[in-house]
PDB file of C-alpha atoms and ligand atoms in Angstrom:
ATOM      1  CA  MET A 213      62.556 110.569  -7.861  1.00  0.00           C
ATOM      2  CA  HIS A 214      59.040 109.183  -7.515  1.00  0.00           C
ATOM      3  CA  ILE A 215      57.379 106.514  -9.631  1.00  0.00           C
ATOM      4  CA  ARG A 216      53.631 107.002  -9.988  1.00  0.00           C
ATOM      5  CA  ILE A 217      51.745 103.832  -9.063  1.00  0.00           C
ATOM      6  CA  THR A 218      48.148 105.028  -8.835  1.00  0.00           C
ATOM      7  CA  ASP A 219      45.683 103.131 -10.982  1.00  0.00           C
ATOM      8  CA  LEU A 220      48.393 101.054 -12.553  1.00  0.00           C
ATOM      9  CA  SER A 221      46.642  98.299 -14.458  1.00  0.00           C
ATOM     10  CA  LYS A 222      48.113  94.828 -14.865  1.00  0.00           C
ATOM     11  CA  GLY A 223      50.717  94.710 -17.594  1.00  0.00           C
ATOM     12  CA  ILE A 224      53.691  96.781 -18.674  1.00  0.00           C
ATOM     13  CA  HIS A 225      53.979 100.529 -18.234  1.00  0.00           C
ATOM     14  CA  ARG A 226      56.794 102.870 -19.094  1.00  0.00           C
ATOM     15  CA  GLN A 227      57.666 106.087 -17.305  1.00  0.00           C
ATOM     16  CA  PHE A 228      60.519 108.442 -18.078  1.00  0.00           C
ATOM     17  CA  LEU A 229      61.668 110.650 -15.226  1.00  0.00           C
ATOM     18  CA  GLN A 230      64.331 113.326 -15.034  1.00  0.00           C
ATOM     19  CA  GLU A 231      65.815 114.982 -12.031  1.00  0.00           C
ATOM     20  CA  PRO A 232      68.833 117.146 -11.240  1.00  0.00           C
ATOM     21  CA  ALA A 233      71.681 115.145  -9.721  1.00  0.00           C
ATOM     22  CA  SER A 234      71.718 117.482  -6.737  1.00  0.00           C
ATOM     23  CA  SER A 235      68.210 116.532  -5.667  1.00  0.00           C
ATOM     24  CA  LEU A 236      69.224 112.866  -5.832  1.00  0.00           C
ATOM     25  CA  GLY A 237      72.023 113.640  -3.385  1.00  0.00           C
ATOM     26  CA  LEU A 238      74.700 113.051  -6.009  1.00  0.00           C
ATOM     27  CA  GLU A 239      76.529 116.366  -6.141  1.00  0.00           C
ATOM     28  CA  GLU A 240      79.656 116.072  -4.066  1.00  0.00           C
ATOM     29  CA  GLU A 241      82.903 117.910  -3.823  1.00  0.00           C
ATOM     30  CA  ASN A 242      84.558 115.719  -6.444  1.00  0.00           C
ATOM     31  CA  LEU A 243      81.517 114.755  -8.455  1.00  0.00           C
ATOM     32  CA  HIS A 244      79.558 117.056 -10.742  1.00  0.00           C
ATOM     33  CA  PHE A 245      76.898 116.354 -13.313  1.00  0.00           C
ATOM     34  CA  THR A 246      76.351 118.476 -16.389  1.00  0.00           C
ATOM     35  CA  LYS A 247      72.809 117.337 -17.163  1.00  0.00           C
ATOM     36  CA  PRO A 248      69.833 116.058 -15.209  1.00  0.00           C
ATOM     37  CA  VAL A 249      69.788 112.344 -14.491  1.00  0.00           C
ATOM     38  CA  GLY A 250      67.349 110.556 -16.793  1.00  0.00           C
ATOM     39  CA  VAL A 251      65.721 107.254 -15.939  1.00  0.00           C
ATOM     40  CA  GLN A 252      63.565 105.093 -18.161  1.00  0.00           C
ATOM     41  CA  PHE A 253      61.387 102.918 -15.955  1.00  0.00           C
ATOM     42  CA  THR A 254      59.638  99.788 -17.129  1.00  0.00           C
ATOM     43  CA  LEU A 255      57.006  98.711 -14.648  1.00  0.00           C
ATOM     44  CA  GLN A 256      55.417  95.313 -14.862  1.00  0.00           C
ATOM     45  CA  LYS A 257      52.414  94.903 -12.637  1.00  0.00           C
ATOM     46  CA  VAL A 258      51.451  91.375 -11.600  1.00  0.00           C
ATOM     47  CA  ALA A 259      49.038  90.578  -8.759  1.00  0.00           C
ATOM     48  CA  ASP A 260      50.218  92.555  -5.754  1.00  0.00           C
ATOM     49  CA  GLN A 261      53.701  93.282  -7.096  1.00  0.00           C
ATOM     50  CA  ILE A 262      55.387  95.623  -9.536  1.00  0.00           C
ATOM     51  CA  VAL A 263      58.668  94.583 -11.112  1.00  0.00           C
ATOM     52  CA  CYS A 264      60.475  97.866 -11.619  1.00  0.00           C
ATOM     53  CA  GLN A 265      63.338  97.991 -14.095  1.00  0.00           C
ATOM     54  CA  ALA A 266      65.305 101.201 -14.490  1.00  0.00           C
ATOM     55  CA  GLU A 267      67.794 102.289 -17.135  1.00  0.00           C
ATOM     56  CA  VAL A 268      69.767 105.172 -15.741  1.00  0.00           C
ATOM     57  CA  LYS A 269      71.676 107.733 -17.815  1.00  0.00           C
ATOM     58  CA  ALA A 270      73.744 110.624 -16.542  1.00  0.00           C
ATOM     59  CA  ILE A 271      76.684 112.741 -17.642  1.00  0.00           C
ATOM     60  CA  ALA A 272      79.289 113.408 -15.003  1.00  0.00           C
ATOM     61  CA  GLU A 273      82.466 115.435 -15.004  1.00  0.00           C
ATOM     62  CA  LEU A 274      85.192 113.070 -13.886  1.00  0.00           C
ATOM     63  CA  GLU A 275      88.911 113.534 -13.526  1.00  0.00           C
ATOM     64  CA  CYS A 276      91.133 111.542 -15.878  1.00  0.00           C
ATOM     65  CA  SER A 277      93.083 109.178 -13.633  1.00  0.00           C
ATOM     66  CA  ARG A 278      96.310 109.833 -15.559  1.00  0.00           C
ATOM     67  CA  CYS A 279      96.366 113.503 -16.563  1.00  0.00           C
ATOM     68  CA  LEU A 280      93.750 114.877 -14.124  1.00  0.00           C
ATOM     69  CA  GLU A 281      91.939 116.775 -16.894  1.00  0.00           C
ATOM     70  CA  THR A 282      88.152 116.950 -16.625  1.00  0.00           C
ATOM     71  CA  VAL A 283      86.340 114.396 -18.756  1.00  0.00           C
ATOM     72  CA  GLU A 284      82.628 114.407 -19.587  1.00  0.00           C
ATOM     73  CA  TRP A 285      81.669 110.828 -18.883  1.00  0.00           C
ATOM     74  CA  GLU A 286      78.431 109.179 -19.929  1.00  0.00           C
ATOM     75  CA  ILE A 287      77.271 106.981 -17.101  1.00  0.00           C
ATOM     76  CA  SER A 288      74.720 104.292 -17.759  1.00  0.00           C
ATOM     77  CA  GLY A 289      73.454 101.760 -15.295  1.00  0.00           C
ATOM     78  CA  GLU A 290      70.599  99.375 -14.732  1.00  0.00           C
ATOM     79  CA  MET A 291      68.735  98.102 -11.746  1.00  0.00           C
ATOM     80  CA  THR A 292      65.653  96.074 -10.966  1.00  0.00           C
ATOM     81  CA  ILE A 293      63.665  96.236  -7.759  1.00  0.00           C
ATOM     82  CA  LEU A 294      60.508  94.514  -6.704  1.00  0.00           C
ATOM     83  CA  LEU A 295      57.744  96.702  -5.330  1.00  0.00           C
ATOM     84  CA  THR A 296      55.227  94.785  -3.303  1.00  0.00           C
ATOM     85  CA  PHE A 297      51.888  95.818  -1.842  1.00  0.00           C
ATOM     86  CA  SER A 298      51.710  92.889   0.534  1.00  0.00           C
ATOM     87  CA  GLN A 299      52.710  93.537   4.105  1.00  0.00           C
ATOM     88  CA  GLY A 300      53.794  89.949   4.685  1.00  0.00           C
ATOM     89  CA  PRO A 301      57.385  88.780   4.631  1.00  0.00           C
ATOM     90  CA  ALA A 302      59.289  89.642   1.470  1.00  0.00           C
ATOM     91  CA  PRO A 303      59.416  86.831  -1.074  1.00  0.00           C
ATOM     92  CA  GLU A 304      62.617  84.984  -0.328  1.00  0.00           C
ATOM     93  CA  ASP A 305      63.212  83.666  -3.801  1.00  0.00           C
ATOM     94  CA  SER A 306      63.464  87.171  -5.207  1.00  0.00           C
ATOM     95  CA  GLU A 307      66.843  87.932  -6.756  1.00  0.00           C
ATOM     96  CA  HIS A 308      66.046  91.648  -6.578  1.00  0.00           C
ATOM     97  CA  GLU A 309      65.821  94.158  -3.817  1.00  0.00           C
ATOM     98  CA  VAL A 310      62.310  94.335  -2.397  1.00  0.00           C
ATOM     99  CA  LYS A 311      60.547  97.506  -1.393  1.00  0.00           C
ATOM    100  CA  ILE A 312      57.220  97.448   0.396  1.00  0.00           C
ATOM    101  CA  ILE A 313      54.644  99.960  -0.773  1.00  0.00           C
ATOM    102  CA  PRO A 314      52.641 101.402   2.130  1.00  0.00           C
ATOM    103  CA  PRO A 315      48.869 101.017   1.782  1.00  0.00           C
ATOM    104  CA  GLY A 316      47.307 103.887  -0.121  1.00  0.00           C
ATOM    105  CA  ALA A 317      50.599 105.201  -1.484  1.00  0.00           C
ATOM    106  CA  LYS A 318      50.297 107.060  -4.787  1.00  0.00           C
ATOM    107  CA  GLU A 319      53.982 106.968  -5.618  1.00  0.00           C
ATOM    108  CA  VAL A 320      57.216 105.290  -4.609  1.00  0.00           C
ATOM    109  CA  ASP A 321      60.446 107.117  -3.922  1.00  0.00           C
ATOM    110  CA  VAL A 322      63.347 105.322  -5.600  1.00  0.00           C
ATOM    111  CA  SER A 323      65.890 108.156  -5.273  1.00  0.00           C
ATOM    112  CA  GLU A 324      68.249 106.166  -3.082  1.00  0.00           C
ATOM    113  CA  GLU A 325      68.219 103.145  -5.424  1.00  0.00           C
ATOM    114  CA  ILE A 326      68.930 105.394  -8.416  1.00  0.00           C
ATOM    115  CA  ARG A 327      71.721 107.144  -6.531  1.00  0.00           C
ATOM    116  CA  GLN A 328      73.347 103.812  -5.686  1.00  0.00           C
ATOM    117  CA  THR A 329      73.050 102.612  -9.283  1.00  0.00           C
ATOM    118  CA  ILE A 330      74.825 105.715 -10.565  1.00  0.00           C
ATOM    119  CA  LEU A 331      77.571 105.555  -7.958  1.00  0.00           C
ATOM    120  CA  LEU A 332      78.226 101.898  -8.828  1.00  0.00           C
ATOM    121  CA  SER A 333      78.427 102.756 -12.543  1.00  0.00           C
ATOM    122  CA  ILE A 334      81.155 105.365 -12.184  1.00  0.00           C
ATOM    123  CA  PRO A 335      84.464 103.912 -13.361  1.00  0.00           C
ATOM    124  CA  GLU A 336      87.220 103.820 -10.758  1.00  0.00           C
ATOM    125  CA  LYS A 337      89.919 104.944 -13.153  1.00  0.00           C
ATOM    126  CA  PRO A 338      88.423 106.932 -16.006  1.00  0.00           C
ATOM    127  CA  LEU A 339      90.693 107.985 -18.861  1.00  0.00           C
ATOM    128  CA  CYS A 340      90.217 111.060 -21.070  1.00  0.00           C
ATOM    129  CA  ARG A 341      91.276 108.782 -23.931  1.00  0.00           C
ATOM    130  CA  GLU A 342      92.681 105.277 -24.214  1.00  0.00           C
ATOM    131  CA  ASP A 343      96.233 106.442 -24.896  1.00  0.00           C
ATOM    132  CA  CYS A 344      96.363 109.322 -22.440  1.00  0.00           C
ATOM    133  CA  ARG A 345     100.036 110.056 -21.765  1.00  0.00           C
ATOM    134  CA  GLY A 346      99.408 111.416 -18.309  1.00  0.00           C
ATOM    135  CA  LEU A 347     101.551 113.839 -16.395  1.00  0.00           C
ATOM    136  CA  CYS A 348     105.338 113.896 -16.266  1.00  0.00           C
ATOM    137  CA  PRO A 349     106.208 112.381 -12.873  1.00  0.00           C
ATOM    138  CA  HIS A 350     109.036 114.912 -12.502  1.00  0.00           C
ATOM    139  CA  CYS A 351     107.602 118.302 -13.447  1.00  0.00           C
ATOM    140  CA  GLY A 352     103.860 117.647 -13.773  1.00  0.00           C
ATOM    141  CA  THR A 353     103.596 118.739 -17.414  1.00  0.00           C
ATOM    142  CA  ASN A 354     100.534 117.324 -19.171  1.00  0.00           C
ATOM    143  CA  LEU A 355     102.241 115.161 -21.799  1.00  0.00           C
ATOM    144  CA  ASN A 356      99.136 115.165 -24.020  1.00  0.00           C
ATOM    145  CA  GLN A 357      99.604 118.882 -24.543  1.00  0.00           C
ATOM    146  CA  SER A 358     103.338 119.434 -24.526  1.00  0.00           C
ATOM    147  CA  ARG A 359     106.680 117.881 -23.822  1.00  0.00           C
ATOM    148  CA  CYS A 360     109.053 118.753 -21.066  1.00  0.00           C
ATOM    149  CA  GLN A 361     112.806 118.629 -20.672  1.00  0.00           C
ATOM    150  CA  CYS A 362     112.705 115.873 -18.004  1.00  0.00           C
ATOM    151  CA  HIS A 363     112.133 113.313 -20.736  1.00  0.00           C
ATOM    152  CA  MET A 364     115.456 114.263 -22.365  1.00  0.00           C
ATOM    153  CA  LYS A 365     117.345 114.066 -19.092  1.00  0.00           C
ATOM    154  CA  VAL A 366     116.033 110.581 -18.420  1.00  0.00           C
ATOM    155  CA  GLU A 367     117.295 109.380 -21.780  1.00  0.00           C
ATOM    156  CA  ASP A 368     120.605 111.226 -21.629  1.00  0.00           C
ATOM    157  CA  PRO A 369     122.608 108.573 -19.743  1.00  0.00           C
ATOM    158  CA  ARG A 370     121.726 105.914 -22.282  1.00  0.00           C
ATOM    159  CA  TRP A 371     122.724 108.067 -25.216  1.00  0.00           C
ATOM    160  CA  SER A 372     126.000 109.073 -23.583  1.00  0.00           C
ATOM    161  CA  GLY A 373     126.680 105.395 -22.992  1.00  0.00           C
ATOM    162  CA  LEU A 374     126.217 104.679 -26.687  1.00  0.00           C
ATOM    163  CA  GLN A 375     128.439 107.569 -27.567  1.00  0.00           C
ATOM    164  CA  LYS A 376     131.214 106.101 -25.415  1.00  0.00           C
ATOM    165  CA  LEU A 377     130.880 102.745 -27.139  1.00  0.00           C
ATOM    166  CA  PHE A 378     131.021 104.234 -30.604  1.00  0.00           C
ATOM    167  CA  PRO A 379     133.020 107.425 -30.200  1.00  0.00           C
ATOM    168  CA  ASN A 380     133.776 107.815 -33.909  1.00  0.00           C
ATOM    169  CA  LYS A 381     130.544 106.456 -35.317  1.00  0.00           C
ATOM    170  CA  SER A 382     129.378 109.640 -36.906  1.00  0.00           C
ATOM    171  CA  LYS A 383     132.823 110.462 -38.318  1.00  0.00           C
ATOM    172  CA  GLY A 384     133.417 106.932 -39.633  1.00  0.00           C
ATOM    173  CA  GLU A 385     130.236 106.898 -41.628  1.00  0.00           C
ATOM    174  CA  GLY A 386     130.557 108.477 -44.991  1.00  0.00           C
ATOM    175  CA  SER A 387     134.337 108.551 -45.028  1.00  0.00           C
ATOM    176  CA  GLY A 388     134.614 104.885 -46.098  1.00  0.00           C
ATOM    177  CA  CYS A 389     132.470 105.216 -49.174  1.00  0.00           C
ATOM    178  CA  SER A 390     133.264 108.072 -51.422  1.00  0.00           C
TER     179      SER A 390
HETATM  180 ZN1  LIG B   5      94.057 111.969 -19.482  1.00  0.00          ZN
HETATM  181 ZN1  LIG B   6     108.784 116.826 -16.938  1.00  0.00          ZN
END
């Protein structure tokens, strides 16, 4: 992903760029994107520097951390880097990453910075929904979609315990009040 910097006058410029995730080196075995990555750049040129702000948007297919179903996840991230034309030492007071623009360059490749921003914005434990019930730890049934018999077996001992405590509960009820 290349920002155009030729003939950039002093002041603020906006550039919107789009690129497939694969060409940003983002497609991996466990990471797929359904749409191109879109980045809105705001470039502020001052003297021999360009402050480059980027708002990154992408849609990835992630795996729900509880039920393992595929979730379409909207990823949004932000980053700011400082592009400088001067070949001297990078300004030390800068809170942002500094990238030196080679003399005569017409554009700057920020693919790696965008890639990092996206990777940092991917949640560690995405959920398909807040109350995802996950998979049954015994049989692997997706409990959002159906129930399994394991659940009953887990509760059985408690119910049988209650039945021992009140063996005639169901019979006693009703007979006292006629
Ligand atoms: Zn889920
Ligand atoms: Zn089960």
